[in-house]
PDB file of C-alpha atoms in Angstrom:
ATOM      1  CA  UNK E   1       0.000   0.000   0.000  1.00  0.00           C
ATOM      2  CA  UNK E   2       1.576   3.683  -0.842  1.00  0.00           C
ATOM      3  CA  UNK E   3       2.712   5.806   2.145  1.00  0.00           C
ATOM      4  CA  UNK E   4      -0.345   7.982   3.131  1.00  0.00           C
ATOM      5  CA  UNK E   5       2.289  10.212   4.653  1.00  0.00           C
ATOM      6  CA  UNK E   6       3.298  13.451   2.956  1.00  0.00           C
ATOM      7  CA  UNK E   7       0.392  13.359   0.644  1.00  0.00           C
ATOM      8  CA  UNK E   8      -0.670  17.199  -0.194  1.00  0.00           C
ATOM      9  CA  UNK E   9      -4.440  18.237  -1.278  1.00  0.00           C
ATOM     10  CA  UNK E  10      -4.647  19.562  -4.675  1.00  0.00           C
ATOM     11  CA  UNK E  11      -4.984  23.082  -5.126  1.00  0.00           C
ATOM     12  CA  UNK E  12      -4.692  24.319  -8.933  1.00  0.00           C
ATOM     13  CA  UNK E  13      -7.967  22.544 -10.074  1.00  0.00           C
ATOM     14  CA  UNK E  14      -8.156  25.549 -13.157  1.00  0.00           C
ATOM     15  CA  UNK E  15     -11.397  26.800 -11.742  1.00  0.00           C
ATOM     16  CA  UNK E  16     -13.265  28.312 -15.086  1.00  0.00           C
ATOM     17  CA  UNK E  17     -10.733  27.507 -17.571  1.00  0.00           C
ATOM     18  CA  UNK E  18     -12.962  25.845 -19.645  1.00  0.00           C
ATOM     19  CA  UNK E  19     -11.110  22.220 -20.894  1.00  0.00           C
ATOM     20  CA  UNK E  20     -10.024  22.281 -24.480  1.00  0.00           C
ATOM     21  CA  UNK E  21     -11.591  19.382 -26.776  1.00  0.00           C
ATOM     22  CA  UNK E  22      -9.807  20.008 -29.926  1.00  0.00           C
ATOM     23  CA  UNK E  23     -10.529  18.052 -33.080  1.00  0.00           C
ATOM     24  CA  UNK E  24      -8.065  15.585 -34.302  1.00  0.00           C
ATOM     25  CA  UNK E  25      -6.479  17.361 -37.135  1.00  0.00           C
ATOM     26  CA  UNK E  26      -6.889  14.879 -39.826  1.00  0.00           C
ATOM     27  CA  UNK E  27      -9.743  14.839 -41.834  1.00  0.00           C
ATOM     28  CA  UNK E  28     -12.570  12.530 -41.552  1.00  0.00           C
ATOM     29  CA  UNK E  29     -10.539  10.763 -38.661  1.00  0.00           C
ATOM     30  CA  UNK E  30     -11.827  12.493 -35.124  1.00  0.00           C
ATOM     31  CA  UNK E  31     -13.861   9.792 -34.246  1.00  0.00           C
ATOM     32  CA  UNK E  32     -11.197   6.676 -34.258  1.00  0.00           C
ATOM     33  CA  UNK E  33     -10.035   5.849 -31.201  1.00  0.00           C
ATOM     34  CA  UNK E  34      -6.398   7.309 -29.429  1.00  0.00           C
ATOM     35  CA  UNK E  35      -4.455   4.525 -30.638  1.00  0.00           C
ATOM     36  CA  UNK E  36      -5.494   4.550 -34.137  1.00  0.00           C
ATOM     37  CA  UNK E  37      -5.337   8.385 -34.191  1.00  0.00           C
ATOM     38  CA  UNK E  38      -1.648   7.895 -32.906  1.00  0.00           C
ATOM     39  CA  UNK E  39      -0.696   5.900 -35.150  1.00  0.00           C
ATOM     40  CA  UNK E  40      -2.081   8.336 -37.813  1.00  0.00           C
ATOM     41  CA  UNK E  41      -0.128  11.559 -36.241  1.00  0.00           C
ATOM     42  CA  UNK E  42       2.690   9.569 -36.589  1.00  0.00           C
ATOM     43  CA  UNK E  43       2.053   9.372 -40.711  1.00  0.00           C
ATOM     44  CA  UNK E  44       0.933  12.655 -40.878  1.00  0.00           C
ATOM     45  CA  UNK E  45       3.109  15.676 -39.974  1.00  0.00           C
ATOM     46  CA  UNK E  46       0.339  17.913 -37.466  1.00  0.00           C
ATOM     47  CA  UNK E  47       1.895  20.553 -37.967  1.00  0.00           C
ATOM     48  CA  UNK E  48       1.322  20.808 -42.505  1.00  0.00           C
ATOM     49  CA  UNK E  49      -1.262  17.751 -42.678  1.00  0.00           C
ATOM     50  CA  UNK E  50       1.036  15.824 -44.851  1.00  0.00           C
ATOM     51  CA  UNK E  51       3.338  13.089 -45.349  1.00  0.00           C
ATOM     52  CA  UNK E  52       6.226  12.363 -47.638  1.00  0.00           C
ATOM     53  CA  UNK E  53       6.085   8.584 -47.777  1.00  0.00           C
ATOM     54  CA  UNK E  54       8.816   6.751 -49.666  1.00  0.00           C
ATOM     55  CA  UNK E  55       7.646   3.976 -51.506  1.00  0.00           C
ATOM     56  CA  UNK E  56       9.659   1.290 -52.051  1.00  0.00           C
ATOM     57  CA  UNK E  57       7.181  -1.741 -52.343  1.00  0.00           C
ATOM     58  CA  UNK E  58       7.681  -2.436 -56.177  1.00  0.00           C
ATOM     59  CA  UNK E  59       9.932  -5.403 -55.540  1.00  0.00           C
ATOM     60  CA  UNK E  60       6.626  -7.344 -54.023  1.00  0.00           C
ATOM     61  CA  UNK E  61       5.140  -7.410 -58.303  1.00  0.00           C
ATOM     62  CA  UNK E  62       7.465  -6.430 -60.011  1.00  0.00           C
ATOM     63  CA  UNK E  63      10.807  -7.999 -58.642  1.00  0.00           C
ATOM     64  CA  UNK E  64      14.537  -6.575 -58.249  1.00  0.00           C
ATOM     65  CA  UNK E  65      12.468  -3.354 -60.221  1.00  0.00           C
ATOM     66  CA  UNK E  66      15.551  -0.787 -61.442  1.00  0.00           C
ATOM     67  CA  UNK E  67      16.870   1.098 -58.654  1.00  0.00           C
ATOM     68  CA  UNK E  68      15.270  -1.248 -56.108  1.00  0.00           C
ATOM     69  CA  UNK E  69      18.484  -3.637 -56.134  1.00  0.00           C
ATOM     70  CA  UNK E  70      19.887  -3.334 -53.204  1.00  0.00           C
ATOM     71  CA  UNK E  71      17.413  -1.759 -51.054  1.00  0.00           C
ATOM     72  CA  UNK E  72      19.605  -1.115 -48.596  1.00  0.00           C
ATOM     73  CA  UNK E  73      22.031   0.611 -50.551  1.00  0.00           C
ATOM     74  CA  UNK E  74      19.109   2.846 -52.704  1.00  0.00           C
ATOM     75  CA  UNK E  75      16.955   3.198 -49.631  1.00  0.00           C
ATOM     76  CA  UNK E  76      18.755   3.632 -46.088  1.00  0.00           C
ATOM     77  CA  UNK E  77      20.514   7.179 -47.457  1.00  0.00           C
ATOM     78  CA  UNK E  78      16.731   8.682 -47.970  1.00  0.00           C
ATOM     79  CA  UNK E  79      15.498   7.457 -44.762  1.00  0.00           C
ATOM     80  CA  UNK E  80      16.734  10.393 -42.530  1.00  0.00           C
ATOM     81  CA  UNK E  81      14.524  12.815 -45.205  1.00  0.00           C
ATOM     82  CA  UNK E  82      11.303  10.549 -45.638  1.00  0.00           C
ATOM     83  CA  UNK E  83       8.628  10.986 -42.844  1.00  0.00           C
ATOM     84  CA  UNK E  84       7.052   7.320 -43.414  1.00  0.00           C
ATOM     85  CA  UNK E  85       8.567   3.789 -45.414  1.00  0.00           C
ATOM     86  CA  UNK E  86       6.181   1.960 -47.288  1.00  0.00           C
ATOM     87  CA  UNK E  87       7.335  -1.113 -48.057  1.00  0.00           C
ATOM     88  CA  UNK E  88       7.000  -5.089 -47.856  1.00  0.00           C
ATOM     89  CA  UNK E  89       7.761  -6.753 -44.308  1.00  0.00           C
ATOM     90  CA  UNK E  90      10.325  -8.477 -46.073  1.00  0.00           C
ATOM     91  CA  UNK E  91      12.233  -6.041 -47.559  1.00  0.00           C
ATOM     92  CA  UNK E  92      11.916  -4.029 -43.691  1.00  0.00           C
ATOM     93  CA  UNK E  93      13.056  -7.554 -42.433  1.00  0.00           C
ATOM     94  CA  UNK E  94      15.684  -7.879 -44.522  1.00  0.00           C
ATOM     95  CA  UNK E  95      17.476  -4.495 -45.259  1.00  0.00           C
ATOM     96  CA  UNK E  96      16.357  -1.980 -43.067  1.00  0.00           C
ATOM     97  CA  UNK E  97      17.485  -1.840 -39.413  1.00  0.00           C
ATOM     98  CA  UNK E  98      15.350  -2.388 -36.633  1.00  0.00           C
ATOM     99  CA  UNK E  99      16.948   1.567 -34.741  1.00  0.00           C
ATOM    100  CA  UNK E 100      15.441   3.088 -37.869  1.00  0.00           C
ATOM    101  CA  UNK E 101      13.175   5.218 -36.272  1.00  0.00           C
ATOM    102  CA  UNK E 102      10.325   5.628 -38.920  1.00  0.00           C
ATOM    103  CA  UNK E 103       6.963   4.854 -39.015  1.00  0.00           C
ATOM    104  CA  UNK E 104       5.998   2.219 -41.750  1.00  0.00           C
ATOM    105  CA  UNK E 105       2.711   2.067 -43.432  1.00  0.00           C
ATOM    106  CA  UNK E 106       2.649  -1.916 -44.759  1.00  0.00           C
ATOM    107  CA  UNK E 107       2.286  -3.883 -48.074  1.00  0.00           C
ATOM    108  CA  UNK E 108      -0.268  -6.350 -47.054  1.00  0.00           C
ATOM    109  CA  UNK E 109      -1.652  -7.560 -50.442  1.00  0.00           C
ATOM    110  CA  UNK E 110      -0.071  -9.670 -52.795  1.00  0.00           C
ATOM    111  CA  UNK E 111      -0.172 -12.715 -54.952  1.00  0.00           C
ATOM    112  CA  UNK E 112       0.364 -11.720 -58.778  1.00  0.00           C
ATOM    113  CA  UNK E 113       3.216 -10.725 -60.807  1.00  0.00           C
ATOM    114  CA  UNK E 114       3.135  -8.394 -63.623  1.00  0.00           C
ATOM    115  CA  UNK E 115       3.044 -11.297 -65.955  1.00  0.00           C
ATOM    116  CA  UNK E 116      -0.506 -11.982 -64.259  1.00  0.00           C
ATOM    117  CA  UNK E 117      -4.038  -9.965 -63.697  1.00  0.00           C
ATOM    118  CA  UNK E 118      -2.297  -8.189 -60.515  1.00  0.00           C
ATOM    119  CA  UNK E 119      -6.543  -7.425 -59.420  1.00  0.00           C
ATOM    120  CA  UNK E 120      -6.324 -11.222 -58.290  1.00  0.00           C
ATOM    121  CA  UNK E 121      -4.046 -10.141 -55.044  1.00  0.00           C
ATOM    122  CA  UNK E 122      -5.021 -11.882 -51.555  1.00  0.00           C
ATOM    123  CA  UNK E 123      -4.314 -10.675 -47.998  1.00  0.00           C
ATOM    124  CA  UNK E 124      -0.397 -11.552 -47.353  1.00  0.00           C
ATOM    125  CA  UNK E 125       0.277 -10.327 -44.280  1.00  0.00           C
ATOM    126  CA  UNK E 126      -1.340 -11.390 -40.861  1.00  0.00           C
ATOM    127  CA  UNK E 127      -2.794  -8.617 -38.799  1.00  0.00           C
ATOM    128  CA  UNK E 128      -0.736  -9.789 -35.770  1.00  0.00           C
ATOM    129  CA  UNK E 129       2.530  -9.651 -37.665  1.00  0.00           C
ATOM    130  CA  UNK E 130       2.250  -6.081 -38.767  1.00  0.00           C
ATOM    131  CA  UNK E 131       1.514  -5.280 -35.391  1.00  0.00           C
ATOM    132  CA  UNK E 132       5.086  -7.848 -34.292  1.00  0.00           C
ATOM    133  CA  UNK E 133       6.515  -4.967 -36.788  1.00  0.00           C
ATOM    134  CA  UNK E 134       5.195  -2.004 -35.179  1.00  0.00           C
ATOM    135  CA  UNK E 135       3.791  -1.008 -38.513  1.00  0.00           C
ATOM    136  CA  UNK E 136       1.800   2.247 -38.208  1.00  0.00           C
ATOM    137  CA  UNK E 137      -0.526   1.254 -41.142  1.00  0.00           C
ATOM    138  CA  UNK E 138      -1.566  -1.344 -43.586  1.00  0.00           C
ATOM    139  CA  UNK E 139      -2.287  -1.241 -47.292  1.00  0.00           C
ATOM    140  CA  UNK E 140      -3.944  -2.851 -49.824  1.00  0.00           C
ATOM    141  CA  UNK E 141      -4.665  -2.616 -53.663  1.00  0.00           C
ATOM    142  CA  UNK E 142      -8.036  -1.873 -55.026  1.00  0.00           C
ATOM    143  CA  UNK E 143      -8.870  -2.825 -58.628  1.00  0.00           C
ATOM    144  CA  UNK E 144     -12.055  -1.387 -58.854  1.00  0.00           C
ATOM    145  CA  UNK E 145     -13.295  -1.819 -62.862  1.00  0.00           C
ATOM    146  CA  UNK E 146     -10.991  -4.755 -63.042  1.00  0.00           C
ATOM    147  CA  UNK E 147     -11.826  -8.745 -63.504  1.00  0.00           C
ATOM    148  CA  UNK E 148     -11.339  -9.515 -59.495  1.00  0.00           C
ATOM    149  CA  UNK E 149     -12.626  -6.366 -58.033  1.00  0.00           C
ATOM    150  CA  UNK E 150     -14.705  -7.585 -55.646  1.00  0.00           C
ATOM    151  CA  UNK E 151     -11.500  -9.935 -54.389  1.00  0.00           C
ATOM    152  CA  UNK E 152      -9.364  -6.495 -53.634  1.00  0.00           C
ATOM    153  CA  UNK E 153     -12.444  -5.141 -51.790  1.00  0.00           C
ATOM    154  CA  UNK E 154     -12.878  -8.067 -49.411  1.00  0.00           C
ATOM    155  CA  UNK E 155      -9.255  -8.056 -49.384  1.00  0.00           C
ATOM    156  CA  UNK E 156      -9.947  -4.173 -47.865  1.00  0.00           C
ATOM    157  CA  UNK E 157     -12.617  -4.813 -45.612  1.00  0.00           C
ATOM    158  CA  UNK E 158     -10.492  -7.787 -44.395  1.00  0.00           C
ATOM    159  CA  UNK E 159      -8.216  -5.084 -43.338  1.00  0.00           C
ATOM    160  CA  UNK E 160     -10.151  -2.860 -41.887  1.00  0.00           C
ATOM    161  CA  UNK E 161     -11.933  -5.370 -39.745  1.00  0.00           C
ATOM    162  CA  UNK E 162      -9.029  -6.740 -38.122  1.00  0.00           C
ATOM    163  CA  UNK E 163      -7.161  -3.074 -38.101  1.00  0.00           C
ATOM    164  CA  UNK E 164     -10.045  -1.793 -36.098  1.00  0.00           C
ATOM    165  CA  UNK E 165      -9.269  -4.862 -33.463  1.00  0.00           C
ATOM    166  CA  UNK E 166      -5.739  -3.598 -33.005  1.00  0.00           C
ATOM    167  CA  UNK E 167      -6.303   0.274 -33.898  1.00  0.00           C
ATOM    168  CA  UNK E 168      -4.281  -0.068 -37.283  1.00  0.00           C
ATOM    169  CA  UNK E 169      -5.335   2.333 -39.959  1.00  0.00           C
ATOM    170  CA  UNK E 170      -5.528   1.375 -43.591  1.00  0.00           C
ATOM    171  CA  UNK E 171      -4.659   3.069 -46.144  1.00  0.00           C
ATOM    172  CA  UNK E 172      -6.288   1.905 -49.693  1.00  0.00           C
ATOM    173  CA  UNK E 173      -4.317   2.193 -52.805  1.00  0.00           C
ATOM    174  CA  UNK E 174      -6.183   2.804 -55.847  1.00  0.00           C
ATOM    175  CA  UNK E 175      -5.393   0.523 -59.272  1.00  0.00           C
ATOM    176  CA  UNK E 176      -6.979   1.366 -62.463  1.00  0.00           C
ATOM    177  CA  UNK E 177      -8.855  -1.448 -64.623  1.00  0.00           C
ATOM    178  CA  UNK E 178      -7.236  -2.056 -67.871  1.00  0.00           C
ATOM    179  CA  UNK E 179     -10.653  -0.647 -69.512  1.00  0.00           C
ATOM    180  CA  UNK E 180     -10.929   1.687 -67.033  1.00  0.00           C
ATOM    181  CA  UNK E 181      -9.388   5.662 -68.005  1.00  0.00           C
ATOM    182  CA  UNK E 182      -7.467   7.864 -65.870  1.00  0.00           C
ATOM    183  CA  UNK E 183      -9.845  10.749 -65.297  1.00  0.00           C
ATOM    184  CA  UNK E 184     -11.741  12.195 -62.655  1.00  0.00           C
ATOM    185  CA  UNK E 185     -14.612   9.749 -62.756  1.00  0.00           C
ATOM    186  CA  UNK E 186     -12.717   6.824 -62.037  1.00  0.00           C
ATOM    187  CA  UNK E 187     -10.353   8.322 -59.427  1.00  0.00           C
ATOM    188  CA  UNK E 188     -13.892   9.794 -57.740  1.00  0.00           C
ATOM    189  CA  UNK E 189     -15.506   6.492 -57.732  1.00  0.00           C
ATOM    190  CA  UNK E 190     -12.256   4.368 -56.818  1.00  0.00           C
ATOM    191  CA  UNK E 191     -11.841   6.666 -53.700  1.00  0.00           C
ATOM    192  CA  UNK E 192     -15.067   6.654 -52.315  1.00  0.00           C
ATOM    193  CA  UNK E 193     -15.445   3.180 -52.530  1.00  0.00           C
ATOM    194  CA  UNK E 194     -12.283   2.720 -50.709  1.00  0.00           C
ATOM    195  CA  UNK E 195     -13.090   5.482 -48.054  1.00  0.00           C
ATOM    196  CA  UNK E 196     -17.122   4.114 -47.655  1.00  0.00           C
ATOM    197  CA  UNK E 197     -16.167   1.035 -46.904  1.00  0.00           C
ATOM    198  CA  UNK E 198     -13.573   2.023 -43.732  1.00  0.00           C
ATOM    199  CA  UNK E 199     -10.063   3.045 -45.526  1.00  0.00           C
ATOM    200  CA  UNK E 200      -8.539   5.698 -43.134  1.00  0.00           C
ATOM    201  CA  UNK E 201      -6.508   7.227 -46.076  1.00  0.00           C
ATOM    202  CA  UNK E 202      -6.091   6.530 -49.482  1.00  0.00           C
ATOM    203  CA  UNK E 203      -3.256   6.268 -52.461  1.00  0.00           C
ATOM    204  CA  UNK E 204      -4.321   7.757 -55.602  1.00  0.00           C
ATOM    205  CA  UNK E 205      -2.921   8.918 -58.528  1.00  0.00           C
ATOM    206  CA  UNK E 206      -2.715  13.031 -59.454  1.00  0.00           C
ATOM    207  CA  UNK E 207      -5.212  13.960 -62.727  1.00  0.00           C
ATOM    208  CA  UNK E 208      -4.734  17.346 -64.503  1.00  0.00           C
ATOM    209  CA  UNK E 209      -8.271  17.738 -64.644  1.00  0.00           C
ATOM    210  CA  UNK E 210     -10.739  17.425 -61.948  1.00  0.00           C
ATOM    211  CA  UNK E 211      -8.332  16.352 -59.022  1.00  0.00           C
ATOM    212  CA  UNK E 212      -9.833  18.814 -56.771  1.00  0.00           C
ATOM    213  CA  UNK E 213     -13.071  17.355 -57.291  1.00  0.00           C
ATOM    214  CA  UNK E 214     -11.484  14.069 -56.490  1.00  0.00           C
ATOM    215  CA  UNK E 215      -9.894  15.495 -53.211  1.00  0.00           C
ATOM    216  CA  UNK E 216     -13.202  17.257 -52.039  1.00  0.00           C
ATOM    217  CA  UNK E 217     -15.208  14.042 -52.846  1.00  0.00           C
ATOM    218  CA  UNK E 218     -13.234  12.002 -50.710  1.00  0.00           C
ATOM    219  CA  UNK E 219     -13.925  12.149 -47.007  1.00  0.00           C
ATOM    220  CA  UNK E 220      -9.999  11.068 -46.117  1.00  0.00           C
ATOM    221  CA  UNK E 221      -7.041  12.304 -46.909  1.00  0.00           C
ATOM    222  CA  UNK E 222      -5.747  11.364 -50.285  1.00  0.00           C
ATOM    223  CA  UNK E 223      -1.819  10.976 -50.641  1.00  0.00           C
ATOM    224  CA  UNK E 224      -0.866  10.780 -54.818  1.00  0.00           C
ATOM    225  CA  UNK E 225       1.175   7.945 -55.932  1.00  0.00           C
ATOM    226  CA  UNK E 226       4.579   9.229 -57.467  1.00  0.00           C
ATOM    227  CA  UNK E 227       3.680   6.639 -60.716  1.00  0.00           C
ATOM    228  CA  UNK E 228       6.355   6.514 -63.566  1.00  0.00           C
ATOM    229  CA  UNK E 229       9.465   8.103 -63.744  1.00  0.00           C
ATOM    230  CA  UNK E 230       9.170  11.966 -65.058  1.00  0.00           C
ATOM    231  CA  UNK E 231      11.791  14.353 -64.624  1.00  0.00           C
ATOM    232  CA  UNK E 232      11.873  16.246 -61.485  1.00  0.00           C
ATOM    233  CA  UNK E 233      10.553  19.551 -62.472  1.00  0.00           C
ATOM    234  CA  UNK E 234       7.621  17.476 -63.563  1.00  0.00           C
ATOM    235  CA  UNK E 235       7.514  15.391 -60.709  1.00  0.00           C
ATOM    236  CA  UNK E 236       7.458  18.602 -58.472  1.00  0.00           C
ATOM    237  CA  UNK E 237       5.340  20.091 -60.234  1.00  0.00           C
ATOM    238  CA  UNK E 238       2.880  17.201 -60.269  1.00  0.00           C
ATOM    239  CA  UNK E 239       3.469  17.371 -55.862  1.00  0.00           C
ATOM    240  CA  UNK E 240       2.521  21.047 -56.111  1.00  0.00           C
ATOM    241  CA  UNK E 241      -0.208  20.703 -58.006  1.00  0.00           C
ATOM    242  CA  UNK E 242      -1.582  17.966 -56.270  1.00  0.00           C
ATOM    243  CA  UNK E 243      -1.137  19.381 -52.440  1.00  0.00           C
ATOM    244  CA  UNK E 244      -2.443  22.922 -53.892  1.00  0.00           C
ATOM    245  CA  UNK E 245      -5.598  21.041 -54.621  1.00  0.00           C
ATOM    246  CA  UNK E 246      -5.946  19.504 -51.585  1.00  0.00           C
ATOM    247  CA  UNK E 247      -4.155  16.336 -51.380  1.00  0.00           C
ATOM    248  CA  UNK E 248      -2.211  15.632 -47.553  1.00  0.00           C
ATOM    249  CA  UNK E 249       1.340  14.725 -49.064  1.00  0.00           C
ATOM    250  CA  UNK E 250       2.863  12.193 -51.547  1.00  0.00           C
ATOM    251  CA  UNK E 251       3.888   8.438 -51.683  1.00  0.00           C
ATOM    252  CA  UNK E 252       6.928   8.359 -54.290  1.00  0.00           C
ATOM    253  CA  UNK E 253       8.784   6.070 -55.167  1.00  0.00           C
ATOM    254  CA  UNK E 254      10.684   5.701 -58.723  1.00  0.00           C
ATOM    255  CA  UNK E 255      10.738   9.470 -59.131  1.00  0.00           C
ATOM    256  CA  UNK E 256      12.530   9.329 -55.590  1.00  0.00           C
ATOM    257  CA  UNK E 257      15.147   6.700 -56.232  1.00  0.00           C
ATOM    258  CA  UNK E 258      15.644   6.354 -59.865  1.00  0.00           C
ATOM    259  CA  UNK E 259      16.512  10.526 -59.933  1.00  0.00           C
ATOM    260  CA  UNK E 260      19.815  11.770 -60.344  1.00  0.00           C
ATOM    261  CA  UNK E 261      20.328  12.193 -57.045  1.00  0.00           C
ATOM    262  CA  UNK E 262      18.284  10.921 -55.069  1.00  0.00           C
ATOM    263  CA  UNK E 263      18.672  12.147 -51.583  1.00  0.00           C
ATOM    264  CA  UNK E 264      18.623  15.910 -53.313  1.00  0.00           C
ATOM    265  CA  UNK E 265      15.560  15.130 -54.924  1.00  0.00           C
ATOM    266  CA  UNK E 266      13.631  13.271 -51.764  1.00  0.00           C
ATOM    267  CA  UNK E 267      14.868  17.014 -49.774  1.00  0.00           C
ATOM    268  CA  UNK E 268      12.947  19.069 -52.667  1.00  0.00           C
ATOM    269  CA  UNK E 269       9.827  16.956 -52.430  1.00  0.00           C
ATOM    270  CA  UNK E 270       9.925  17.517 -49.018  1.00  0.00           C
ATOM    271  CA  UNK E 271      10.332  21.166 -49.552  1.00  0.00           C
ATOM    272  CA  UNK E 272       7.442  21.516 -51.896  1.00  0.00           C
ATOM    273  CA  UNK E 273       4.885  19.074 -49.714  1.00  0.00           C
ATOM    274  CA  UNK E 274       6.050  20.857 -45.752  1.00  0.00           C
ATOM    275  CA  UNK E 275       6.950  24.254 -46.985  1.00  0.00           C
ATOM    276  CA  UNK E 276       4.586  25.071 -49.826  1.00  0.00           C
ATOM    277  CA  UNK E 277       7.680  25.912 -52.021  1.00  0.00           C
ATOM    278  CA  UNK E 278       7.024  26.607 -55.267  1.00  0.00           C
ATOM    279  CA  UNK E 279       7.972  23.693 -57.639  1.00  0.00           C
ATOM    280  CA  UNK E 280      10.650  25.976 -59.634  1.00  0.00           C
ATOM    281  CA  UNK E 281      12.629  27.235 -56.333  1.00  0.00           C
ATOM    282  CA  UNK E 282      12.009  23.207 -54.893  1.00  0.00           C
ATOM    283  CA  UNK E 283      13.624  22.506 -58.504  1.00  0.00           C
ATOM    284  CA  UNK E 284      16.641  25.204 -57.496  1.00  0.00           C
ATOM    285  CA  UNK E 285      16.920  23.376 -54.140  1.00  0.00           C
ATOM    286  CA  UNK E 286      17.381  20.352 -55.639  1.00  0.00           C
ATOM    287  CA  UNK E 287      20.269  21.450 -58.462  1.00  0.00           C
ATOM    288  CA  UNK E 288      21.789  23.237 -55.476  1.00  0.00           C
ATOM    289  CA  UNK E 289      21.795  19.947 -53.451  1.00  0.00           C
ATOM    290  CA  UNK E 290      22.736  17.685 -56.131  1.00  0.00           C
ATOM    291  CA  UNK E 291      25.688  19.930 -57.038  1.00  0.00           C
ATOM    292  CA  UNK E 292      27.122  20.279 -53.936  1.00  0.00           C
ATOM    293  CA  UNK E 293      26.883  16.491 -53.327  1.00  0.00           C
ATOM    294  CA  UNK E 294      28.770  16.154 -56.162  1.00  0.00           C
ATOM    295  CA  UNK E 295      31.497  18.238 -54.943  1.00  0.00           C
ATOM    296  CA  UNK E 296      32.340  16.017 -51.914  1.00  0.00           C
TER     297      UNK E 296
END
């Protein structure tokens, strides 16, 4: 029993100072629980709203993809600039270490190659293991317009179930049907599936026309998918554009690791997603960066 002795009575109860009950900041997420909501904070800077994820996930369809290797010799110099590592738990197994002090957002669907229909993907990872990881996330493909949609969206609400168990927030990654067109209408529909049915935030891709619409019609935050290699004006641009519309940060990957330089370019992203640079001075930044690492 604790020593009664010595205890004091409390005296600074803050008598009409009313108790703040602020919002989480994230939208469409202040009524998960603390845990989840953690886990969330720890994706999303609070501060901007936003994330710079690094994706480095290909490997999982697409195998030792160019610039993916040797993970940890492409990856582990970008990890002090990236705010979350989205990956397979292989590939965290395997190359990254453990004192890396990032939080991961986790492939959890898989299955196909890219010599198959990759729609036809199953649940590969075991709740309970990306918890063993200390993931702050899961994610999962979904093909909506494709031959096995509905198997990506019971692979989803598999996810979601069980992340609600453990407060694990999902993040749904939008793929496009092979008869299906990059525009608005798709991107609308294939995000408010994924957010209706539980996703906490979801991976998109950035549309010229009609992403705001996109953005505003999804009740989450949207992050964009970096997609194929552009150059990285483009890519900035494509950041800028996408963030000025609404979107809460970026998940890139090649445009990230198959640059130039790499760890210049991750720094400029970063620049354009936290700091609302403009994508030409991000662009400076990065020539600035890349030139002085190649004076060393």
């Amino acid at each position: 029993m604790a020593d009664l002795d010595g205890i004091k009575e409390g005296k600074d109860f803050g008598i009409g100072i009313p108790v703040k009950a602020e919002k989480f900041f994230l939208k469409g997420s202040h009524s998960l629980d603390w845990g989840m909501q953690n886990r969330l904070a720890r994706i999303f800077n609070p501060k901007s709203g936003r994330t710079v994820m690094l994706a480095f996930d290909h490997g999982y369809f697409q195998g030792p993809a160019t610039g993916l290797e040797r993970i940890d010799l492409t990856i582990m110099p970008l990890v002090p600039y990236t705010d979350v590592l989205m990956c397979t738990r292989g590939a965290l197994r395997s190359s990254i270490p453990a004192e890396t002090n990032k939080p991961v957002v986790l492939r959890c669907s898989g299955g196909q190659s890219i010599l198959k229909e990759l729609s036809n993907e199953l649940v590969a990872v075991d709740i309970e293991d990306a918890v063993r990881i200390n993931a702050a996330a899961m994610a999962t493909q979904v093909y909506i317009g494709a031959e096995y949609e509905h198997n990506s969206i019971r692979n989803l609400v598999q996810l979601i179930d069980t992340g609600y168990k453990y407060g694990m927030p999902v993040m749904g990654v939008t793929g496009v049907g092979k008869d299906m067109a990059r525009d608005a209408r798709y991107f609308g529909l294939a995000t408010r599936i994924a957010a209706e049915l539980g996703a906490h935030f979801v991976k998109t891709y950035f549309i010229e026309e009609g992403f705001e619409n996109v953005v505003n019609g999804c009740p989450v935050p949207i992050v964009i998918a970096g997609g194929k290699k552009i150059s990285e004006l483009e890519a900035l641009t494509m950041a800028y554009n996408a963030v000025f519309q609404g979107a809460a940060g970026v998940d890139m990957g090649r445009n990230i690791f198959q640059s130039d330089d790499p760890v210049a370019m991750i720094q400029a992203v970063r620049a354009v997603v936290h700091d609302n640079e403009t994508p030409q001075k991000a662009y400076d930044l990065y020539e600035t960066l890349k030139n002085e690492g190649s004076k060393k």
